Coordinates of C-alpha atoms and ligand atoms in Angstrom, one line a residue:
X1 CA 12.8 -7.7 3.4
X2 CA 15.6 -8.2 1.3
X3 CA 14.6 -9.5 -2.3
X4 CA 11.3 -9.1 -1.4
X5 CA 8.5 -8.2 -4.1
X6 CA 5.8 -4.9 -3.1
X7 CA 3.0 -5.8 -5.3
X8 CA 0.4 -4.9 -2.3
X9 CA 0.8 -2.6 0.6
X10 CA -0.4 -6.5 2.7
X11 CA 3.4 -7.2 1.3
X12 CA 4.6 -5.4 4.3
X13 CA 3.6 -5.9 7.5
X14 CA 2.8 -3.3 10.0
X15 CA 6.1 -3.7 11.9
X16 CA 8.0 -3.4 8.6
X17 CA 6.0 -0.1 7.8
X18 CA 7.2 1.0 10.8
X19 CA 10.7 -0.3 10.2
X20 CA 10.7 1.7 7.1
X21 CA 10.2 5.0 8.6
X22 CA 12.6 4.8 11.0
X23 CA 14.8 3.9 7.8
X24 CA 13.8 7.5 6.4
X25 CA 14.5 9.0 9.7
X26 CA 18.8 7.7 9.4
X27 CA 18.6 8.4 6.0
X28 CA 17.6 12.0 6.5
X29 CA 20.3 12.2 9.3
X30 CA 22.9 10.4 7.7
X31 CA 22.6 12.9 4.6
X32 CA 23.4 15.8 6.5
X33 CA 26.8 14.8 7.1
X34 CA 27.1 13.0 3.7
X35 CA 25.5 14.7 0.3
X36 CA 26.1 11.0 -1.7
X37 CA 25.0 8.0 0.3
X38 CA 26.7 5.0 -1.3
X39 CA 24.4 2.4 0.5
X40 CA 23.5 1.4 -3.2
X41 CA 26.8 1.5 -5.1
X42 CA 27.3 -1.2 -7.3
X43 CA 23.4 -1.9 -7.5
X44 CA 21.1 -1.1 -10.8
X45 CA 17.5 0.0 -10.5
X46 CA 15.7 -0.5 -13.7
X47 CA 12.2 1.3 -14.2
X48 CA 9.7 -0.1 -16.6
X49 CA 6.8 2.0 -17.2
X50 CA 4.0 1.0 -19.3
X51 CA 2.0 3.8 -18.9
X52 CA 2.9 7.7 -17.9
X53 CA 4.5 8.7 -14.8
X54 CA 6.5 11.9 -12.9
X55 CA 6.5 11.5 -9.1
X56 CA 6.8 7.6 -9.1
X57 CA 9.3 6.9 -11.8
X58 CA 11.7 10.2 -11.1
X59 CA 11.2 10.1 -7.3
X60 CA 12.4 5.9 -7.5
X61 CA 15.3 7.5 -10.1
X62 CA 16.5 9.8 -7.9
X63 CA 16.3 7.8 -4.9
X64 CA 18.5 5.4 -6.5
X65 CA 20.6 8.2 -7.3
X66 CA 21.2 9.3 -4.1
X67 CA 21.8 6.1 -2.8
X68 CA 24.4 5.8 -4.9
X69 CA 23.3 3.1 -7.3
X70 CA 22.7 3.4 -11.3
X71 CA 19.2 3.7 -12.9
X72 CA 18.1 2.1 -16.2
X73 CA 14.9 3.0 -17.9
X74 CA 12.3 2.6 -19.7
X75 CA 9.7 5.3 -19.3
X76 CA 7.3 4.6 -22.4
X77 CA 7.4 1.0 -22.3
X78 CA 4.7 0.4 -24.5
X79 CA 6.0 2.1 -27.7
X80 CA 9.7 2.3 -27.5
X81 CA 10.4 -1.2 -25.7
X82 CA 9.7 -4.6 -27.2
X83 CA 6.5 -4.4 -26.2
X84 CA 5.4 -2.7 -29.5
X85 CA 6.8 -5.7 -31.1
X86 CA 4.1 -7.6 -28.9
X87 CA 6.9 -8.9 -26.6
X88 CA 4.8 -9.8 -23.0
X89 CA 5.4 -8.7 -19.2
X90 CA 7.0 -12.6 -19.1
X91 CA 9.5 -12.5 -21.9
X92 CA 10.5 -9.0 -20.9
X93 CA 11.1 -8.9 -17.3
X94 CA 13.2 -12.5 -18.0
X95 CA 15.7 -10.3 -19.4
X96 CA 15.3 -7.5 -17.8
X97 CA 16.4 -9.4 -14.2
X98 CA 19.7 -10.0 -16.1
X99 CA 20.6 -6.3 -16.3
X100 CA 19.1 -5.1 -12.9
X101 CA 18.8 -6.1 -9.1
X102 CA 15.8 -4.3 -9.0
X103 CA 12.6 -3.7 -11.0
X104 CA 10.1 -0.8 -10.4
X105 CA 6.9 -1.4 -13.0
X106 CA 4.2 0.2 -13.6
X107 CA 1.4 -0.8 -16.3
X108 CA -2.5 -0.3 -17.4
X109 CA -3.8 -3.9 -16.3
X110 CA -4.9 -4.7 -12.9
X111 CA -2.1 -7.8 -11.4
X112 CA 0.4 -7.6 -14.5
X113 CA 2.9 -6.5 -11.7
X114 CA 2.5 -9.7 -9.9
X115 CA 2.9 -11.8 -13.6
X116 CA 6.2 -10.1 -13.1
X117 CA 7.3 -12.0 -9.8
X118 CA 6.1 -15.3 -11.2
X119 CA 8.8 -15.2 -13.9
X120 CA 11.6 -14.0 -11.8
X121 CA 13.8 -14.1 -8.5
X122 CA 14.6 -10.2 -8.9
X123 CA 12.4 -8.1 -6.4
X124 CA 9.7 -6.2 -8.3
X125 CA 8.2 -3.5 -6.6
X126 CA 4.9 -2.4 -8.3
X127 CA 4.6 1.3 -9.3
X128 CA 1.0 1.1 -9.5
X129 CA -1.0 -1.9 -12.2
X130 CA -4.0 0.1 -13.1
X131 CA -7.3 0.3 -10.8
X132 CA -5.3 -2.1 -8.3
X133 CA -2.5 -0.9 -5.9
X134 CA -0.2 1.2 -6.0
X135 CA 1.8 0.5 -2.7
X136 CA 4.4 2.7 -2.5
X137 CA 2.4 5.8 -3.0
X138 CA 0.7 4.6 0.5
X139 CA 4.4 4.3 2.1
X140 CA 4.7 7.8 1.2
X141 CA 0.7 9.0 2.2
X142 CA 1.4 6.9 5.5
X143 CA 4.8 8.6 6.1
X144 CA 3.4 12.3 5.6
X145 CA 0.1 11.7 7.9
X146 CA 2.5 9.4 10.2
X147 CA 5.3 12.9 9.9
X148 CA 2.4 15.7 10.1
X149 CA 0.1 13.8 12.9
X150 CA 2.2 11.9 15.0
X151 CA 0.8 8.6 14.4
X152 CA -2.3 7.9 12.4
X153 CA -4.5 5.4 15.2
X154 CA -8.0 7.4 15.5
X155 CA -7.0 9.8 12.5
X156 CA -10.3 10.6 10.1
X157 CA -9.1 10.6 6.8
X158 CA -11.5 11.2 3.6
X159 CA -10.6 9.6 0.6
X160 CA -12.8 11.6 -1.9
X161 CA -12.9 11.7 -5.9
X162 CA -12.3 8.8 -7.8
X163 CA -12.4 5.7 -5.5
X164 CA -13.4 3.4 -8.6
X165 CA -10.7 3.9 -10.8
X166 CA -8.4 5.3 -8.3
X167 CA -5.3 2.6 -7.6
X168 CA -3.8 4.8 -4.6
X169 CA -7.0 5.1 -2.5
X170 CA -7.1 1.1 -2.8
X171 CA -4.3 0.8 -1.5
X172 CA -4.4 3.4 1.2
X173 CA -7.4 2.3 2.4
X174 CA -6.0 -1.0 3.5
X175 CA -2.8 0.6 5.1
X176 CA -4.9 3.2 6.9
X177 CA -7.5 0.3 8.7
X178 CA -4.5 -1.6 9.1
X179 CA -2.9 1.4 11.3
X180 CA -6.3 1.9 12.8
X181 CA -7.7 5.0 11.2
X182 CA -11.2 5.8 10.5
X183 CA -11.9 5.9 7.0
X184 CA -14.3 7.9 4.9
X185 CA -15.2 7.7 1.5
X186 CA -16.5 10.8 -0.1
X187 CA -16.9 9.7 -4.0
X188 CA -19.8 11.3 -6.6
X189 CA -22.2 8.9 -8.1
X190 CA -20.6 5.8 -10.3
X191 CA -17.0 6.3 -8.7
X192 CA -17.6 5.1 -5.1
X193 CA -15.4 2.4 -3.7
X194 CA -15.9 -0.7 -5.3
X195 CA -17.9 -3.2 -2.9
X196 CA -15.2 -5.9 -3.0
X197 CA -12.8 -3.5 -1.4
X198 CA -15.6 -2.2 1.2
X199 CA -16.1 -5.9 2.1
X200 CA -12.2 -6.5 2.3
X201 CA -12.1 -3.1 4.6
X202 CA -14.5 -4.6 7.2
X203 CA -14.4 -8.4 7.0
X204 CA -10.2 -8.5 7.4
X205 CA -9.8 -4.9 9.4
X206 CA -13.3 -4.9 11.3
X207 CA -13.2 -1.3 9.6
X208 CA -16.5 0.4 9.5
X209 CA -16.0 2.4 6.6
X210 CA -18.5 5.7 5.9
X211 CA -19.8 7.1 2.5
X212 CA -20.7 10.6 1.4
X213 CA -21.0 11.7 -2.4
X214 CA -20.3 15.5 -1.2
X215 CA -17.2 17.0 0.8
X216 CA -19.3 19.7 2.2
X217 CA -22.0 16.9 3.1
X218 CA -23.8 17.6 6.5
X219 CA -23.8 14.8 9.2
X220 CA -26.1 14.3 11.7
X221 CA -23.9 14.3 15.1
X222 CA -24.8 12.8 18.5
X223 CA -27.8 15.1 19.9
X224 CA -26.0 17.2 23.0
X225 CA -28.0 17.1 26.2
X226 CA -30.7 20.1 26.8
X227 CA -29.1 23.1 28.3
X228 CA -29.7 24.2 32.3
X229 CA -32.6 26.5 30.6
X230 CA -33.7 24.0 28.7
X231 CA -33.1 25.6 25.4
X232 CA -32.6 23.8 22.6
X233 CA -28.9 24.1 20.6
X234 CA -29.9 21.7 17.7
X235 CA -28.6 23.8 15.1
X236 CA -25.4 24.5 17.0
X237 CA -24.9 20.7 17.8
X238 CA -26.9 18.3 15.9
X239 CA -25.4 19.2 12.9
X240 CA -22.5 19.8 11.3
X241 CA -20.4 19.2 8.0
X242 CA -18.2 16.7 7.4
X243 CA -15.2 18.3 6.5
X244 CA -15.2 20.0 10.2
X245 CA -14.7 16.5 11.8
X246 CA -12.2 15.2 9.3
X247 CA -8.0 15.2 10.2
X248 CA -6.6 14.0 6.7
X249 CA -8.8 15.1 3.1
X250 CA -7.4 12.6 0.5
X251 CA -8.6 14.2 -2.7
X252 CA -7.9 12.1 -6.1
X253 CA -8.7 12.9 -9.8
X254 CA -11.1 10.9 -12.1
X255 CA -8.7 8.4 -13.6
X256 CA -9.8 9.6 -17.0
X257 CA -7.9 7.2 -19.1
X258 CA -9.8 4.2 -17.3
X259 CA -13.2 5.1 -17.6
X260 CA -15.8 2.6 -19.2
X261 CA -17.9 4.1 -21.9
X262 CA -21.1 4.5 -19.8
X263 CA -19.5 6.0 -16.9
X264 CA -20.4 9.6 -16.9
X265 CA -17.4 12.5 -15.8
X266 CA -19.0 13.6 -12.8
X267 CA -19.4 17.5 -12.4
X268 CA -16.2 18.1 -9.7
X269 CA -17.6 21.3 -8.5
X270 CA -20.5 20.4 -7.1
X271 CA -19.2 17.2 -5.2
X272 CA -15.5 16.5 -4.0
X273 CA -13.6 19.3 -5.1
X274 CA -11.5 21.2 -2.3
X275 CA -11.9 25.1 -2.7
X276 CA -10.7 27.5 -0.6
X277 CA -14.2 28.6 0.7
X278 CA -14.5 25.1 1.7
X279 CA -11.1 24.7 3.7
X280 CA -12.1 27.7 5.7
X281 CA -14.4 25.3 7.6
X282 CA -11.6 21.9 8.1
X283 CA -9.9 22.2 11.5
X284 CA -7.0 24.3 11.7
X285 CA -4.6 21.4 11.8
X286 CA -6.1 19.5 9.2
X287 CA -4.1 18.3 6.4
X288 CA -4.7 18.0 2.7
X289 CA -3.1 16.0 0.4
X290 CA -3.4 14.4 -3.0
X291 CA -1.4 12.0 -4.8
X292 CA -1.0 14.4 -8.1
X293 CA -1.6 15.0 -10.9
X294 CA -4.1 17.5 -10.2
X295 CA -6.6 18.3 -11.7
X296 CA -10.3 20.9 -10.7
X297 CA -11.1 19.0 -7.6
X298 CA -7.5 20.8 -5.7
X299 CA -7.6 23.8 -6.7
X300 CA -4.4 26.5 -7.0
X301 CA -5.6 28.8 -4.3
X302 CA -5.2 26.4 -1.3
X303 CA -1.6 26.2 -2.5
X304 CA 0.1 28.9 -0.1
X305 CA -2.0 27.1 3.4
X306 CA -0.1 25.3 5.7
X307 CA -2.5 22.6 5.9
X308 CA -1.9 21.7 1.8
X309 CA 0.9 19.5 2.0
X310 CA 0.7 17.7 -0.8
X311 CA 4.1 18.7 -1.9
X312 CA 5.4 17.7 1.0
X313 CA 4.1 14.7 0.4
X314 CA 5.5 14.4 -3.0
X315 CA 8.5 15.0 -1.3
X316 CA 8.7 12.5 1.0
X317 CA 8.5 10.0 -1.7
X318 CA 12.3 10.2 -2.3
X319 CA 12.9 9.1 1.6
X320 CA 10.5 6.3 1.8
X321 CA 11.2 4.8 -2.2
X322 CA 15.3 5.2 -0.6
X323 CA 14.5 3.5 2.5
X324 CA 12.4 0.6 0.1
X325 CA 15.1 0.3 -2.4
X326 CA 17.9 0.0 0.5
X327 CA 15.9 -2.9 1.9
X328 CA 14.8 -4.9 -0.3
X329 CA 18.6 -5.0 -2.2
X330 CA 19.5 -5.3 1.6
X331 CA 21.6 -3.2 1.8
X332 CA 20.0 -1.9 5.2
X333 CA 18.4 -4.6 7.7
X334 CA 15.9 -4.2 9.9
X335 CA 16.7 -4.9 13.9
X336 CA 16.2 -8.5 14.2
X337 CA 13.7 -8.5 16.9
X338 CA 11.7 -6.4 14.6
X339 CA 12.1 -8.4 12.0
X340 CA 11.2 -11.7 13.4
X341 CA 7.8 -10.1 14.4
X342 CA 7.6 -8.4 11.0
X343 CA 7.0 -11.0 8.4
X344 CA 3.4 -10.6 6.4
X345 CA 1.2 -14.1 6.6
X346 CA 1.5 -15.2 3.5
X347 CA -1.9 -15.8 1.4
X348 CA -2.4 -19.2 0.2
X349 CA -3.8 -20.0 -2.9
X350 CA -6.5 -23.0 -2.7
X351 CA -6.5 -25.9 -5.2
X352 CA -9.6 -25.7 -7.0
X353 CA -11.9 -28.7 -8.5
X354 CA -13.5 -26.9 -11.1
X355 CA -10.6 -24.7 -11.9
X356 CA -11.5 -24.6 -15.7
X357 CA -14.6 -23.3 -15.1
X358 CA -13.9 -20.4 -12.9
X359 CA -13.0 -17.0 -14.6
X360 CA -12.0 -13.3 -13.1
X361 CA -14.8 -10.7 -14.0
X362 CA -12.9 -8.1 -14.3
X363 CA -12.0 -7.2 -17.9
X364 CA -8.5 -5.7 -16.7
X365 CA -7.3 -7.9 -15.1
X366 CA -3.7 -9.0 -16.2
X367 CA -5.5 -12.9 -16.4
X368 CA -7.9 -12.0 -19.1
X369 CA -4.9 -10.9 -21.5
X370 CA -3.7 -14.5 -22.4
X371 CA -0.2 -13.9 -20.2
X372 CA -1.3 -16.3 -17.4
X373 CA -3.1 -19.4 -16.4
X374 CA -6.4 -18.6 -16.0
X375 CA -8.2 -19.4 -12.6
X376 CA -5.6 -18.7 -9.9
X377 CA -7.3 -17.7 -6.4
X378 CA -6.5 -16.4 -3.4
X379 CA -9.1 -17.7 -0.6
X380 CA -10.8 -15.9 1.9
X381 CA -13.8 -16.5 4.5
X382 CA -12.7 -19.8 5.7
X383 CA -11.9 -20.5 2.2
X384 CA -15.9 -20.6 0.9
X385 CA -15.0 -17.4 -1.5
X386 CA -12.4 -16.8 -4.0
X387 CA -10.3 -13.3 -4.8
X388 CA -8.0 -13.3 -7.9
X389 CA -4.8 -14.0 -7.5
X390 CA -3.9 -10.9 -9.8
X391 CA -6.5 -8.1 -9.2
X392 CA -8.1 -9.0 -5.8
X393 CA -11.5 -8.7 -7.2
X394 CA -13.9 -11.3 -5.6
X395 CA -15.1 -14.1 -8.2
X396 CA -18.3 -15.8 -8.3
X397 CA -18.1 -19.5 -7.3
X398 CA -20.1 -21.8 -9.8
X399 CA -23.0 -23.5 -8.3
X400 CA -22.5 -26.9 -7.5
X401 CA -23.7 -29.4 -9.6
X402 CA -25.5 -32.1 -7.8
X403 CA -26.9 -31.6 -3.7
X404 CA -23.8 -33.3 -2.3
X405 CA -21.5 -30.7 -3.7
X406 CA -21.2 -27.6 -1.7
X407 CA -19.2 -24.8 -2.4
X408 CA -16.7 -25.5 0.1
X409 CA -16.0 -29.1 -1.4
X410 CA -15.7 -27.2 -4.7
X411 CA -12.4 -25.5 -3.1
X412 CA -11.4 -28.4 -1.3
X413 CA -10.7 -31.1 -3.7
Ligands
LIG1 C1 -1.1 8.5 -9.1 C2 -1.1 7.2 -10.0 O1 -0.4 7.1 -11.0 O2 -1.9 6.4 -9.7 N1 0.0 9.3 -9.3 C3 1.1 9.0 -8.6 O3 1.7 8.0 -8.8 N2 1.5 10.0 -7.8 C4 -2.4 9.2 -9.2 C5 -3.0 9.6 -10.5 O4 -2.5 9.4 -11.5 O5 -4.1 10.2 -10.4

């Protein structure tokens, strides 16, 4: 892993995930004997944050910190670094490499993280680009469900709230069908998950992915046979809610700061929100975390149950971004056989005929802000549909323009 970029949680491979936490584990073992780790001496971490942050930027700081490396920052990128001057992701991480070995970034468009590693050799890890990813958040959701659970195979998890807008439900999703958990989306009206994702989720992880728009939604379960007396139990067994069934609830916030202008602020209440009348019905070992900020749909009375963990989860952060940071400088390997097994595939981008004339849809993505050449692809389906290179989202192919022209010649040539 070393000098490796983390724009996507598909950056790592399952192996390495797994790699990873048994990183966390020596590092938590190795820090009881020693309070200063100096794995990191001699190595610079900068942060450069385009848009606000606590748990990712401080959490990356003082992992640093404790590794015994040195942080630079710049927490409010946009108005106190060149950027206000209208200096771009390009001209600023070119200098930036020259004062760090390491970049953590965060920023407002979908994909400007990955503009980053075009321009430089430095590792950039990607601290979440708006609606896209944010990968390391995952590590740290992966780590606590992997910590609280034993594994995460088979686990239900709910994602609920803001699966839209939302960049670490995007990411987590993939991670979780990756490790084989069964995933649930619980999302109000006009915030579900967007269908490009959905179609990712089952045509790369075969992941059957189900959709509520209420937590406390009922579910029609598998009718029991009739008793010896032949009495009926139907309300007993061929119906229940969903949050009885579920292992992991996942709650997010409406990204506020991203919504459109018709996109209406659903009413949390009545949807997604976790109460405490509502826990009373999860399992007893259920587990509920959120990525914070918080805002109505976790609310303050859930705080003192074991099953809210979402501070440990912040918690864990520190371990996983230590673990991350002390790879990727390499200052830590993983086993060999490990790593040879390890290694993501890496996603090819197809040469396109009608490059030109192909644009990404998304208005937030990195590639409609004039930074970078316009019409880069990743391919997927045999190659017969496109993703953006940047943002993921799928792009419509242009019809071709005479019979003999299919689609698949249009990628082709
Ligand atoms: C999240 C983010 O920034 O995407 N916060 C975090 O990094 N822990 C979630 C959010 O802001 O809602």
């Amino acid at each position: 892993m070393k000098r490796r970029s983390i724009i996507s949680i598909n950056d790592l491979s399952n192996a390495e995930i797994e790699g990873l936490f048994r990183v966390v584990s020596d590092l938590q073992q190795a820090r009881k004997s020693t309070r200063q780790l100096d794995l990191c001496r001699g190595d610079i971490l900068a942060t450069l944050f385009y848009e606000s942050s606590t748990r990712t930027r401080l959490s990356f700081e003082s992992a640093m910190l404790r590794l015994g490396g040195q942080v630079i920052s710049a927490p409010n990128a946009l108005t106190t670094s060149s950027a206000a001057k209208g200096e771009t992701i390009r001209d600023t991480v070119r200098v930036v490499q020259h004062y760090a070995d390491v970049i953590v970034m965060r920023h407002f468009l979908d994909g400007a993280t990955r503009v980053a590693t075009e321009m430089v050799k430095t590792p950039i890890i990607n601290g979440g680009d708006g609606s896209h990813e944010h990968p390391t958040q995952t590590l740290c959701d992966l780590y606590t469900m992997q910590k609280e659970f034993g594994g995460l195979e088979g686990i239900r998890v709910a994602l609920c709230g803001d699966l839209k807008y939302g960049r670490t439900v995007h990411s987590l999703a993939i991670g979780l069908a990756r490790f084989g958990a069964r995933i649930i989306c619980v999302a109000p009206p006009g915030f579900e998950m967007p269908g490009y994702m959905v179609r990712r989720l089952e045509r790369d992880y075969a992941c059957k992915v189900e959709t509520y728009d209420r937590l406390d939604a009922v579910t029609s379960m598998p009718a029991a046979p009739p008793s010896e007396n032949g009495a009926s139990e139907e309300t007993s067994t061929l119906f229940g809610d969903i949050i009885s069934t579920l292992d992991v609830v996942y709650l997010t916030r409406v990204q506020k700061e991203r919504l459109a202008e018709h996109d209406r602020t659903p009413a949390v209440e009545s949807s997604y929100a976790m109460s405490a009348a509502l826990l009373r019905r999860a399992k007893r070992e259920a587990v509920i975390l959120h990525p914070l900020p918080r805002q109505d749909e976790l609310s303050y009375a859930i705080d003192h149950d074991r099953r809210a963990a979402y501070f440990r989860q912040a918690g864990n952060g520190v371990w996983v971004r230590m673990a991350l940071l002390a790879l990727v400088l390499g200052r830590i390997e993983l086993p060999a056989g490990e790593r040879a097994a390890a290694e993501p595939e890496p996603r090819r981008a197809p040469r396109l005929s009608r490059r030109k004339a192909l644009l990404c849809g998304n208005a937030k993505c990195v590639s409609q802000h004039a930074e970078v050449e316009a019409g880069k692809y990743w391919a997927t389906e045999n190659e017969t549909r496109l993703s953006c290179y940047y943002c993921d989202q799928e792009v419509d192919l242009p019809q071709p323009s005479h019979p003999d022209e299919s689609q698949r010649t249009l990628l082709e040539s």
